[in-house]
XYZ file of C-alpha atoms in Angstrom:
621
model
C 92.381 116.957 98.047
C 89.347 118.987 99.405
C 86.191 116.841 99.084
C 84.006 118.374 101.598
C 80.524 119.456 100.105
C 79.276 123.510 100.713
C 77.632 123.108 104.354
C 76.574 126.853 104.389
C 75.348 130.284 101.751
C 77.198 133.055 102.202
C 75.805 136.127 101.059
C 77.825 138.403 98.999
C 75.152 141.106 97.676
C 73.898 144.172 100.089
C 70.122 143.349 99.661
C 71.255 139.868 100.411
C 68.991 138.830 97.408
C 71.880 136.886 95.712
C 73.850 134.168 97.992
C 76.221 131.615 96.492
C 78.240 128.443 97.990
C 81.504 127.093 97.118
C 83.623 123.953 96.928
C 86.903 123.009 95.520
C 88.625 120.014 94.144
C 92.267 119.753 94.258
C 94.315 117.726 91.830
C 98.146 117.253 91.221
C 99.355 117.910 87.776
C 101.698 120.351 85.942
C 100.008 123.985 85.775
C 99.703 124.047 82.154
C 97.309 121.042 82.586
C 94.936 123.801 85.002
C 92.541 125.342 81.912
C 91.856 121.924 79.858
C 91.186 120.219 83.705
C 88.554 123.274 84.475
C 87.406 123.053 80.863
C 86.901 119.431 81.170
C 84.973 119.961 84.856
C 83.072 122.256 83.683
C 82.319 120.836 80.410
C 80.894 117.571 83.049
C 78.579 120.469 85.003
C 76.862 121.422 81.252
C 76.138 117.828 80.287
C 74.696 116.948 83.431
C 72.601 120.417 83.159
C 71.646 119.528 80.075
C 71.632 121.192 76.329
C 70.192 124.288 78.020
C 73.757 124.951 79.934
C 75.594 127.450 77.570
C 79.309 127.375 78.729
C 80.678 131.525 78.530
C 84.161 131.931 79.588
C 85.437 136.083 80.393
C 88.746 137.333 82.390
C 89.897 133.431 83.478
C 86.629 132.530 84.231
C 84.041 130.142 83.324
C 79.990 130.546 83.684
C 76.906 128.460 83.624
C 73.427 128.544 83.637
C 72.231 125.167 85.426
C 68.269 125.965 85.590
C 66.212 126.697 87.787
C 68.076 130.182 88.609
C 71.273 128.330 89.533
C 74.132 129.918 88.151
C 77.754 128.530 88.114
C 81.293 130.016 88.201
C 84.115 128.374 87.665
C 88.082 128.845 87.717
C 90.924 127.460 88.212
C 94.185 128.393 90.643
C 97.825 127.173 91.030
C 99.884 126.922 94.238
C 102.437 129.811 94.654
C 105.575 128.320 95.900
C 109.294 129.251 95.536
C 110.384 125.851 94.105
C 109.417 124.709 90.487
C 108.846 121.483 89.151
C 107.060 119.337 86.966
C 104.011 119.077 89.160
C 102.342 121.901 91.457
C 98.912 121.562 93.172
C 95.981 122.538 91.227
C 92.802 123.719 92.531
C 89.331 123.941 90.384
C 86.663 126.260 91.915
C 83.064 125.831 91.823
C 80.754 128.895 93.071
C 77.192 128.686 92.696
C 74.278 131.181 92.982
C 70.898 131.851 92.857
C 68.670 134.630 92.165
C 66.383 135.483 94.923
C 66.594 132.834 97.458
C 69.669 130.246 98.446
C 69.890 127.671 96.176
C 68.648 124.361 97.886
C 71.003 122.194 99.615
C 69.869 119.074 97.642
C 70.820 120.661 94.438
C 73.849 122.071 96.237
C 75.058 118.351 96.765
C 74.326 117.410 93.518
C 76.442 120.119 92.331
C 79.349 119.619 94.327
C 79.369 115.861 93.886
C 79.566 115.986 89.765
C 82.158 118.918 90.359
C 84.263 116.576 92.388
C 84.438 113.719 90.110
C 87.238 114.495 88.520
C 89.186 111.568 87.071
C 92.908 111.263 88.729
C 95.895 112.691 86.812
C 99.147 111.060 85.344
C 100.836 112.390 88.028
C 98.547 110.964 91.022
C 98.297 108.142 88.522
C 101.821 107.403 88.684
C 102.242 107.944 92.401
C 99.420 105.477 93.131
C 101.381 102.813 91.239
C 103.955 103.206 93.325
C 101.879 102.707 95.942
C 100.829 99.782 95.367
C 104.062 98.075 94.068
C 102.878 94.290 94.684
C 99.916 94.462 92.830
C 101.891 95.699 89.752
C 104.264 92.777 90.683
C 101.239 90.468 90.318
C 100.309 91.712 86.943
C 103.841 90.710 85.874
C 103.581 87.306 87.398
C 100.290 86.891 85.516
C 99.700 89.178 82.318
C 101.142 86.467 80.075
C 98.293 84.861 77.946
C 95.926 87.673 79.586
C 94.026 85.421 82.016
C 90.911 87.295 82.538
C 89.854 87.854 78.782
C 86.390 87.159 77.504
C 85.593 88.070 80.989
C 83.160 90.446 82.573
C 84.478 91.562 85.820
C 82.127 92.585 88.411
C 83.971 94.731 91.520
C 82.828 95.521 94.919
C 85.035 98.300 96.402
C 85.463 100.807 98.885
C 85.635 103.910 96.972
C 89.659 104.507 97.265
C 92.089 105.186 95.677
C 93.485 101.608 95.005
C 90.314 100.639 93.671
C 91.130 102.658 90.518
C 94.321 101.209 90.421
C 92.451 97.442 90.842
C 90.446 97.949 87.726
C 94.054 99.363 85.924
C 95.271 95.846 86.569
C 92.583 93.574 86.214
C 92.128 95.271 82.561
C 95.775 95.039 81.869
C 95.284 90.868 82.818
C 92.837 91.103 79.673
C 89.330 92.788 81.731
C 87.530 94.570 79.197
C 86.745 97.548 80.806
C 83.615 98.603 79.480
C 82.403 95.016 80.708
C 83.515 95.867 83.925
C 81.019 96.835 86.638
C 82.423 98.327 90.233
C 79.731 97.963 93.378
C 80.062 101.391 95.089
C 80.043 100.885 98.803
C 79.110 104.092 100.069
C 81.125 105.412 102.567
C 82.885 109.196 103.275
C 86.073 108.593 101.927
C 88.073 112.017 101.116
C 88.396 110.472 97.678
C 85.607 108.784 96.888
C 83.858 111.651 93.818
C 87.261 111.186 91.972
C 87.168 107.351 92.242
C 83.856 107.491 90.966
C 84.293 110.138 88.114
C 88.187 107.921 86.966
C 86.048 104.629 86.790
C 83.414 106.508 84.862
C 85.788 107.763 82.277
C 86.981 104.536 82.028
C 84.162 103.554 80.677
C 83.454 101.212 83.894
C 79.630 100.535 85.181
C 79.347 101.956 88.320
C 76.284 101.067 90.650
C 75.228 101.062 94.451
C 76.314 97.830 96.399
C 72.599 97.764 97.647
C 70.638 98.618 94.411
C 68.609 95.755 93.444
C 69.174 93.569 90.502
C 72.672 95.151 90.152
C 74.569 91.469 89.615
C 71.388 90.229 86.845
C 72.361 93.811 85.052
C 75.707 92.765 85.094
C 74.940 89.307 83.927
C 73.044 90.272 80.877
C 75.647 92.654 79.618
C 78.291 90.189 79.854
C 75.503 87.725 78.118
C 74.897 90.341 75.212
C 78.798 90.424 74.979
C 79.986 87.496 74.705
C 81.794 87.414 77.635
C 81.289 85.284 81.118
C 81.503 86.793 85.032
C 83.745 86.494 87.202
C 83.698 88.790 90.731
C 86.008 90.241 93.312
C 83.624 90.489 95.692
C 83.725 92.602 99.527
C 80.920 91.830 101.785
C 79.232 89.085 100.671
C 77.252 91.096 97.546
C 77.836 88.476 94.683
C 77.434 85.069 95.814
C 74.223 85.679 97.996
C 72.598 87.108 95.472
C 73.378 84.888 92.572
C 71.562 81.909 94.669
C 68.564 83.425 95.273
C 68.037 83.764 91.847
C 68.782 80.313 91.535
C 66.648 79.526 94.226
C 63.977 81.048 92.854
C 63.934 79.869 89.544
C 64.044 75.922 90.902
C 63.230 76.051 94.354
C 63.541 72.082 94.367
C 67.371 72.663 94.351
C 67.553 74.571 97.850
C 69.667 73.234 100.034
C 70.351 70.499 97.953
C 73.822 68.447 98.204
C 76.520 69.386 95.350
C 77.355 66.483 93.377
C 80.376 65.135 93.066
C 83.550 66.818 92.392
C 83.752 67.781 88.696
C 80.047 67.286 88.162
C 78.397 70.803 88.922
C 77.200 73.105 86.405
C 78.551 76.754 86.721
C 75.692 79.352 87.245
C 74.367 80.603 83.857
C 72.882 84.022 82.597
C 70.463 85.405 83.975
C 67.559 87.768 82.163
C 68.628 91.048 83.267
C 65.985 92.640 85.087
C 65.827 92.979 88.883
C 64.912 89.697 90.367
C 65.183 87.853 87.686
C 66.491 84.048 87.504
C 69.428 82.971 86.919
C 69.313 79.406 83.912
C 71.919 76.435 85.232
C 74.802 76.897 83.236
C 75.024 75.009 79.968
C 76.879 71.844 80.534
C 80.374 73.295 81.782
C 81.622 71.832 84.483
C 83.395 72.656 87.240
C 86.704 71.965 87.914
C 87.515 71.685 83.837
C 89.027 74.590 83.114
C 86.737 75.409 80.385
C 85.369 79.194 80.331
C 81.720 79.060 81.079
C 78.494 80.175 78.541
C 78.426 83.959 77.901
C 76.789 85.351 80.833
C 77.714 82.279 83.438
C 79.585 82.854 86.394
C 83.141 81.012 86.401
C 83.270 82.380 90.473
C 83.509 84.593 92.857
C 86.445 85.901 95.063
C 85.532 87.152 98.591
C 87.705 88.834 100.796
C 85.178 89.304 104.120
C 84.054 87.766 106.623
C 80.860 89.024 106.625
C 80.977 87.614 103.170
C 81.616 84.163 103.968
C 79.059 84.601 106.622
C 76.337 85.144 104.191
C 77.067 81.540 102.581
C 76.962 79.603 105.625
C 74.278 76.728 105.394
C 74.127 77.825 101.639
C 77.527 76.042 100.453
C 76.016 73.069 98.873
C 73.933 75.125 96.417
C 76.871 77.053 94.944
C 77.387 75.998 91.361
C 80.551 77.636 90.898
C 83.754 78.162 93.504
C 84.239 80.545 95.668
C 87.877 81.864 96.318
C 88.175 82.673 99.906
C 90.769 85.239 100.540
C 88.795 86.392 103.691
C 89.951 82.876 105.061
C 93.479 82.539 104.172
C 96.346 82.603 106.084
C 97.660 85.860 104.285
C 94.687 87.746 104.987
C 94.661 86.880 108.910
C 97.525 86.481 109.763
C 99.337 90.037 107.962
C 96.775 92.575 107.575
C 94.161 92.047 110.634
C 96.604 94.291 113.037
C 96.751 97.096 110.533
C 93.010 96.938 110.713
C 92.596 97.033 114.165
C 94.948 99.446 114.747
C 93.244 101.659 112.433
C 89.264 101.171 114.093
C 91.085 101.471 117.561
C 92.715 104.867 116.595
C 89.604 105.986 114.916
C 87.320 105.284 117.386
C 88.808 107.061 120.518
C 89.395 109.511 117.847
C 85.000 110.118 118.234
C 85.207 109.595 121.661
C 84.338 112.720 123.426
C 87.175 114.040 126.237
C 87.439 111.234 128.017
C 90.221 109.428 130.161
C 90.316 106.158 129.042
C 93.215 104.872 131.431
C 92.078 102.271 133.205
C 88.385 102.156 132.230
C 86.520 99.018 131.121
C 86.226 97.878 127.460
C 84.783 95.240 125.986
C 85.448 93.086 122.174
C 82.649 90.930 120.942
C 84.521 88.489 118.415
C 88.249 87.180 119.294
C 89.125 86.117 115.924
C 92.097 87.350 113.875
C 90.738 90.976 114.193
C 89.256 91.171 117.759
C 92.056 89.839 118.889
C 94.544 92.657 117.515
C 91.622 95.129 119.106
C 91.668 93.602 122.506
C 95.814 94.047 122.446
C 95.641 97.412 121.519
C 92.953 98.068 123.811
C 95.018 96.793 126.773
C 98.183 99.071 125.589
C 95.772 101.976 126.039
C 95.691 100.457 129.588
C 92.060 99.494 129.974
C 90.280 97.108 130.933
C 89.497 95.042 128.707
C 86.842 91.777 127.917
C 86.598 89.574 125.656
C 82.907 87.918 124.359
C 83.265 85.005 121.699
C 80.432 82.478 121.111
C 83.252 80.087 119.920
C 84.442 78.471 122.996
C 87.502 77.855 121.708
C 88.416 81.645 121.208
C 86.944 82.157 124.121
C 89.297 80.124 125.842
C 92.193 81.544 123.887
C 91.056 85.540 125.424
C 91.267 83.800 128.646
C 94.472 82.204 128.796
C 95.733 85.354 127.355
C 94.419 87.249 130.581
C 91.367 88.714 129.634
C 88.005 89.204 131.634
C 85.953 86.454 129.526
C 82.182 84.871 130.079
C 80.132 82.593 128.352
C 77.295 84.888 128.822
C 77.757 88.382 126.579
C 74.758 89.624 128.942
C 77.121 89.000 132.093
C 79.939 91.108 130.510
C 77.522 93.858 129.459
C 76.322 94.051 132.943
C 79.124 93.367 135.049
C 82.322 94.674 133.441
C 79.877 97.623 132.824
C 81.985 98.737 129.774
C 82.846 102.289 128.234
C 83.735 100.767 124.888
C 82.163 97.855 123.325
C 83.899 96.881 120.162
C 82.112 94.864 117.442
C 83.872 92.511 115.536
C 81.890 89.566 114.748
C 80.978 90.045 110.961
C 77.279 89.444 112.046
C 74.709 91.112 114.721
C 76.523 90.747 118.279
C 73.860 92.959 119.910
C 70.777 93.050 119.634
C 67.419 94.137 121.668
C 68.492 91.751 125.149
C 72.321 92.709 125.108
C 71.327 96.711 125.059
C 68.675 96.325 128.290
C 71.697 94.588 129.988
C 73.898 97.832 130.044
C 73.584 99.940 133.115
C 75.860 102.605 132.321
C 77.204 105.096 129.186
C 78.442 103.140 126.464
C 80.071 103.852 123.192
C 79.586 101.098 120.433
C 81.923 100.999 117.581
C 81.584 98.325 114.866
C 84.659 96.722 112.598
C 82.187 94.564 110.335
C 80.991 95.700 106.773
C 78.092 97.239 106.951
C 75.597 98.101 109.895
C 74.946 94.736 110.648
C 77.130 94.641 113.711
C 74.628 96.445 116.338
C 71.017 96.164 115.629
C 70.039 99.691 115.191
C 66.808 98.940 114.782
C 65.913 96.972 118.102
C 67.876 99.738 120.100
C 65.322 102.742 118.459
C 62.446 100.882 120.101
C 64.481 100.005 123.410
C 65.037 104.300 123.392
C 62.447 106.384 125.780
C 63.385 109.237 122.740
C 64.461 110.227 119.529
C 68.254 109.436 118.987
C 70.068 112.558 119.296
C 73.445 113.984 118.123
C 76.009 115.318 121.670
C 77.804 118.578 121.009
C 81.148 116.778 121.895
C 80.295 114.203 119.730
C 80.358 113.890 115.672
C 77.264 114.277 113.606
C 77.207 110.709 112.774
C 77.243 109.626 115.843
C 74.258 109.038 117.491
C 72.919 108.818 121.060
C 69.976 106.398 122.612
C 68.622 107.355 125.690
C 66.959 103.976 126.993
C 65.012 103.625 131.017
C 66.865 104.247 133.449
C 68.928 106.963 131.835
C 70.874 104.807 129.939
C 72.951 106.198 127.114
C 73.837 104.310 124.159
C 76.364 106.096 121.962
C 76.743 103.998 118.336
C 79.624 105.677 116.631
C 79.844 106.317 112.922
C 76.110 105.394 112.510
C 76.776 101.806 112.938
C 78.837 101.451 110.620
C 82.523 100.528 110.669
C 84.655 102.725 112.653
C 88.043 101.879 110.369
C 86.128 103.311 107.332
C 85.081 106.272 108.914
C 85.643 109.859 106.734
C 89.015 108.126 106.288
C 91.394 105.880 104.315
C 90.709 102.588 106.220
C 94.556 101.674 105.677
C 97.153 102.705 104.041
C 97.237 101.631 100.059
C 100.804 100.299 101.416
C 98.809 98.228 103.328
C 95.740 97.313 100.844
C 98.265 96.397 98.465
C 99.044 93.136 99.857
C 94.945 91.994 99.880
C 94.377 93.332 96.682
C 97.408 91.477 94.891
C 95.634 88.393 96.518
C 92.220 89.149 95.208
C 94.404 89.616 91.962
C 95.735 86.264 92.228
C 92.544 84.696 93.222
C 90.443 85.725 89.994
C 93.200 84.139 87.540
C 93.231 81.152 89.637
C 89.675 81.015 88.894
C 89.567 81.909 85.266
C 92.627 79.546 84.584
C 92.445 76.539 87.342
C 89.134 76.444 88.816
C 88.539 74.337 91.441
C 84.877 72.220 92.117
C 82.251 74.211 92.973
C 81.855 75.615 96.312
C 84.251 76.914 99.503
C 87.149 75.315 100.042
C 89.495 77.680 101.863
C 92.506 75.207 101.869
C 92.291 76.115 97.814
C 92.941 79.722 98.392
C 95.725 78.781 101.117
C 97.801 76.928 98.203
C 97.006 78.980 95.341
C 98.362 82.550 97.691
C 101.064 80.678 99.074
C 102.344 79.180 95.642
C 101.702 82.375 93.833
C 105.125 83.895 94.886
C 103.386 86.832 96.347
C 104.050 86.556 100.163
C 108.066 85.726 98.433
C 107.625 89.142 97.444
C 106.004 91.011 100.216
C 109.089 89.310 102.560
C 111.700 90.540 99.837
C 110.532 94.287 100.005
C 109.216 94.155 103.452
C 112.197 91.957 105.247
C 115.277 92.089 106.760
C 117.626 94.240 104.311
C 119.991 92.290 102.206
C 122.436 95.135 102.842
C 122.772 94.486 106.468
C 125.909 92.344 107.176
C 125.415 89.971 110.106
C 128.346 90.773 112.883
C 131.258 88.727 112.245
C 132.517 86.664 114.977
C 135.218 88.114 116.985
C 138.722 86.664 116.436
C 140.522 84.875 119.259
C 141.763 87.649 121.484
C 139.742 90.412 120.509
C 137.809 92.586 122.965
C 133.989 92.235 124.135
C 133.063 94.604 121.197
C 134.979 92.642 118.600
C 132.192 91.918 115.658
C 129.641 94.356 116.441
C 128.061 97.025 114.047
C 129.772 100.421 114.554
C 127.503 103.414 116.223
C 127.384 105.040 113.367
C 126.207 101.691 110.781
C 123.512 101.368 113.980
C 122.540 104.760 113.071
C 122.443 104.284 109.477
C 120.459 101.172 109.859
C 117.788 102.314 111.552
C 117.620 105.545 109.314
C 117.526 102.920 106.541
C 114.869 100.993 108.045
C 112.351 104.256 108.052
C 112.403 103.743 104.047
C 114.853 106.806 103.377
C 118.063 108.201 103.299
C 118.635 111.718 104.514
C 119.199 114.234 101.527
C 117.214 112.380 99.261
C 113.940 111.651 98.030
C 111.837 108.965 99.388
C 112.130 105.545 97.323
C 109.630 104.888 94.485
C 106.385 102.848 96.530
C 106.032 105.256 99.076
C 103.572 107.559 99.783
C 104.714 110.986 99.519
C 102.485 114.174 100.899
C 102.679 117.324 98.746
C 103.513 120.279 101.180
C 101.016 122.716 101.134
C 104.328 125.548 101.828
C 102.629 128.780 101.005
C 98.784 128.786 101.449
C 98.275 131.258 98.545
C 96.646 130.733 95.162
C 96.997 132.623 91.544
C 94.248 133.304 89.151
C 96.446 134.226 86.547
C 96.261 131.203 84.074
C 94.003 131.765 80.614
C 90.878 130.089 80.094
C 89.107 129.131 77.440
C 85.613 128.168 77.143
């Protein structure tokens, strides 16, 4: 899909009086789909123009006036290839002008971004679900009785692809979708103006992750509906915010113990309007397996760190439970290497040419994560240490042969590092760490956020204005600080794994997500007391049948015969696998069989074979 917004004007009249820019969106469906998708584009361009925008069609095109002497062309091409099938790879094209001047690069992004948000196709539709084959599993497990109706589902999400199919399954476990509200958490994902245009056609709320009074907007619709809240939260969004409210409405319960098991009022409704309070919930308690009021919170699922983080001290004031995925075995134990394989990639991927081999490096935060970074790290043969303020994991790094220190300043000075990794889930550096560096660094964080490095202590350490390196990305920025000291932060702070990029593979999400999946019906159906208990999420995950499942599709083959053992007399090679089964195992074991078409659940890259386009389809206005 092409997703990048017009960067430059290119002039195509000989007074140069008229300029235009252009942008694309590519979508997979069958060619006769091509005039009712640009139709239905451009159709999204008008209403956002207003009842001004007239919407002419001539010779396969489509034109717009947008106001304010912006004028827009539209069309639509297919892929010329020699084989035929039931899909091909459509392209809708957006060209806009102005008359007397280049149209404003604002405007231009607003523009391109509503041109882009083009819900996903059947066809990409279907391909995602088989994708994501365990969170469909899930929805099988758990459909009957449809667990999560009567409930208003609030979502914060990376805008991917599998957070479309998310909200797919938590509406087919009973999620009203136009209940349903999805946090945006705004990074440059390659997909992330079709996420946003398939949840709005949906019918879903869609707000920023940071825009204030988000969760009491969500409260009062569910209130005015009927319906209670329940969220699948991502960085610690929900559960933060829900307490101040309560805080603020009885500051005498701040900090205050949680009574006994069973005895704690869920969090009610709030008003609706930024900062407004939340009321106690209406005598449902927790732990009863009642549904709350309308507009009370029956919980929250978390599945970051940085989330639980943002609770610590604060446990004894939640009134409702908090499912901790981030915690659980599942999460920490399976996914943390495809995540740190993924920032480590990623982040020597914005390195400028450098030899790495055998330079310094440095991880601040050995837990499940870290860890995976620092092994990595030391494949890529540097030199790595290892900074934990939990002695414990500090003591791990060291027994595993890492450079360690109780001091982060004595690493930062003495191991004088190229590459300083971030994976705390909190601020590891701040204004004392970045005066102990004495050499060129590069900083790249793995926590939500920008919270890793504080960006704003290191601005008023630099002698100048951070500036961008010609070998370097445009989002990554450089601090010169006395002495000559260069500070490169990579990505802008924020996490390198996210970075203009799929963080993992939905192959990969899947596995999370089907937790988070399980975790909200646990908490609609069986909640447990208010507050974090991540032994609860431990035995609900590992009960659920889903890690069963993942070992079933992921495991050893049940087609694979174990060697038989040799009979008396044979010779040394007596009950081996043949040469040519060895082969065919391990062609089996790369998920497909040569001559055929890769199984249903994998992904599946549509060859771009012949880099030509027709114009020749019909269009109507």
């Amino acid at each position: 899909m092409t997703t990048r917004l017009p960067d430059r004007l290119v002039p195509c009249s000989a007074d140069g009086q008229v300029t235009f820019a252009a942008t694309a969106v590519d979508i997979v469906a069958a060619p006769e789909d091509g005039p009712g998708l640009l139709s239905q584009a451009a159709r999204r361009l008008c209403d956002a123009a207003g009842p001004g925008a007239v919407l002419t069609g001539a010779g396969g095109e489509l034109t717009a006036d947008l106001g304010s002497g912006l004028r827009a062309g539209m069309f639509v091409s297919t892929e010329m290839r020699r084989d035929t099938g039931k899909t091909s790879l459509l392209r809708l094209h957006l060209r806009l002008s102005g008359e007397g001047g280049p149209p404003l690069a604002a405007s231009l992004e607003r523009w391109a971004g509503i041109w882009h948000r083009q819900a996903l196709s059947t066809a990409e539709m279907e391909r995602l679900t088989g994708e994501l084959p365990l969170m469909g599993a899930t929805v099988e497990r758990l459909r009957q009785g449809k667990p999560l109706a009567d409930l208003a589902v609030l979502v914060t999400g990376h805008f991917l692809t599998d957070l479309v199919r998310l909200a797919d399954c938590l509406a087919e476990l009973g999620a009203p979708l136009d209940a349903m509200t999805v946090l945006r958490k705004d990074y440059a994902y390659r997909w992330r103006h079709r996420v946003h245009g398939h949840l709005l056609e949906q019918g879903v709320h869609v707000a920023d992750c940071t825009e204030s009074g988000a969760v009491a907007a969500h409260t009062a619709r569910a209130r005015r509906a009927g319906l209670a809240c329940l969220a699948l939260d991502d960085g610690g969004y929900v559960a933060p915010a829900l307490l101040d409210q309560i805080r603020a409405r009885s500051p005498e319960r701040a900090g205050s113990p949680v009574r006994a098991a069973g005895a704690v009022e869920r969090a009610g409704a709030g008003e609706g309007a930024a900062g407004s309070p939340v009321r106690a919930g209406a005598g449902v308690r927790a732990g009863s397996g009642e549904r709350p009021p309308p507009g009370g919170w029956a919980g929250v699922v978390e599945q970051t760190m940085s989330g639980i983080y943002r609770l610590q001290g604060r446990e004894a004031e939640l009134p409702f439970p908090v499912f901790s995925v981030a915690q659980s075995r599942l999460k920490g134990r399976i996914e943390s290497y495809w995540i740190a394989e993924k920032a480590v990639t990623t982040a020597l991927e914005l390195l400028p040419a450098l030899k790495i081999e055998g330079q310094p490096a440095l991880v601040i935060g050995y837990g499940n994560i870290g860890a995976q970074i620092a092994a990595l790290l030391t494949q890529r043969r540097m030199r790595v240490a290892v900074h934990d303020a939990d002695i414990l994991h500090l003591i791990d790094a060291h027994e595993n042969g890492y450079v360690t220190a109780r001091d982060l300043r004595t690493l930062l000075s003495g191991h004088e590092p190229l590459l300083v990794f971030g994976a705390t889930g909190r601020t590891s550096m701040s204004k004392r760490e970045f005066e102990a560096l004495g050499r060129h660094v590069f900083l790249a964080s793995v926590s939500s956020g920008d919270i890793e490095f504080d960006l704003p202590a290191l601005e008023a350490l630099a002698v100048q204005d951070a500036a961008t390196r010609p070998a370097l990305p445009a989002s990554s920025r450089t601090h010169t600080l006395r002495g000559g000291v260069e500070v490169t932060v990579l990505a802008g702070g924020r996490p390198v794994n996210f970075h203009e990029t799929d963080s993992i593979s939905n192959l990969h999400s899947d596995l999370v997500y089907a937790g988070m999946l399980t975790g909200a019906c646990a908490v609609a159906t069986d909640p447990a007391p208010a507050g974090l208990d991540p032994s609860w999420a431990d035995t609900v995950l590992e009960e659920s049948g889903l890690l069963q499942d993942y070992y079933e599709r992921y495991g050893p083959r049940p087609h694979r015969r174990a060697p038989r053992p040799p009979s008396p007399g044979a010779g040394p090679d007596a009950g081996t696998v043949s040469g040519a089964e060895r082969a065919a195992n391990r062609y089996l074991s790369g998920g497909r069989l040569l001559g055929t078409t890769p199984p249903r659940g994998l992904a599946v890259r549509f060859p771009w074979t012949i880099p030509c386009w027709s114009r020749s389809l019909r269009v109507e206005p």
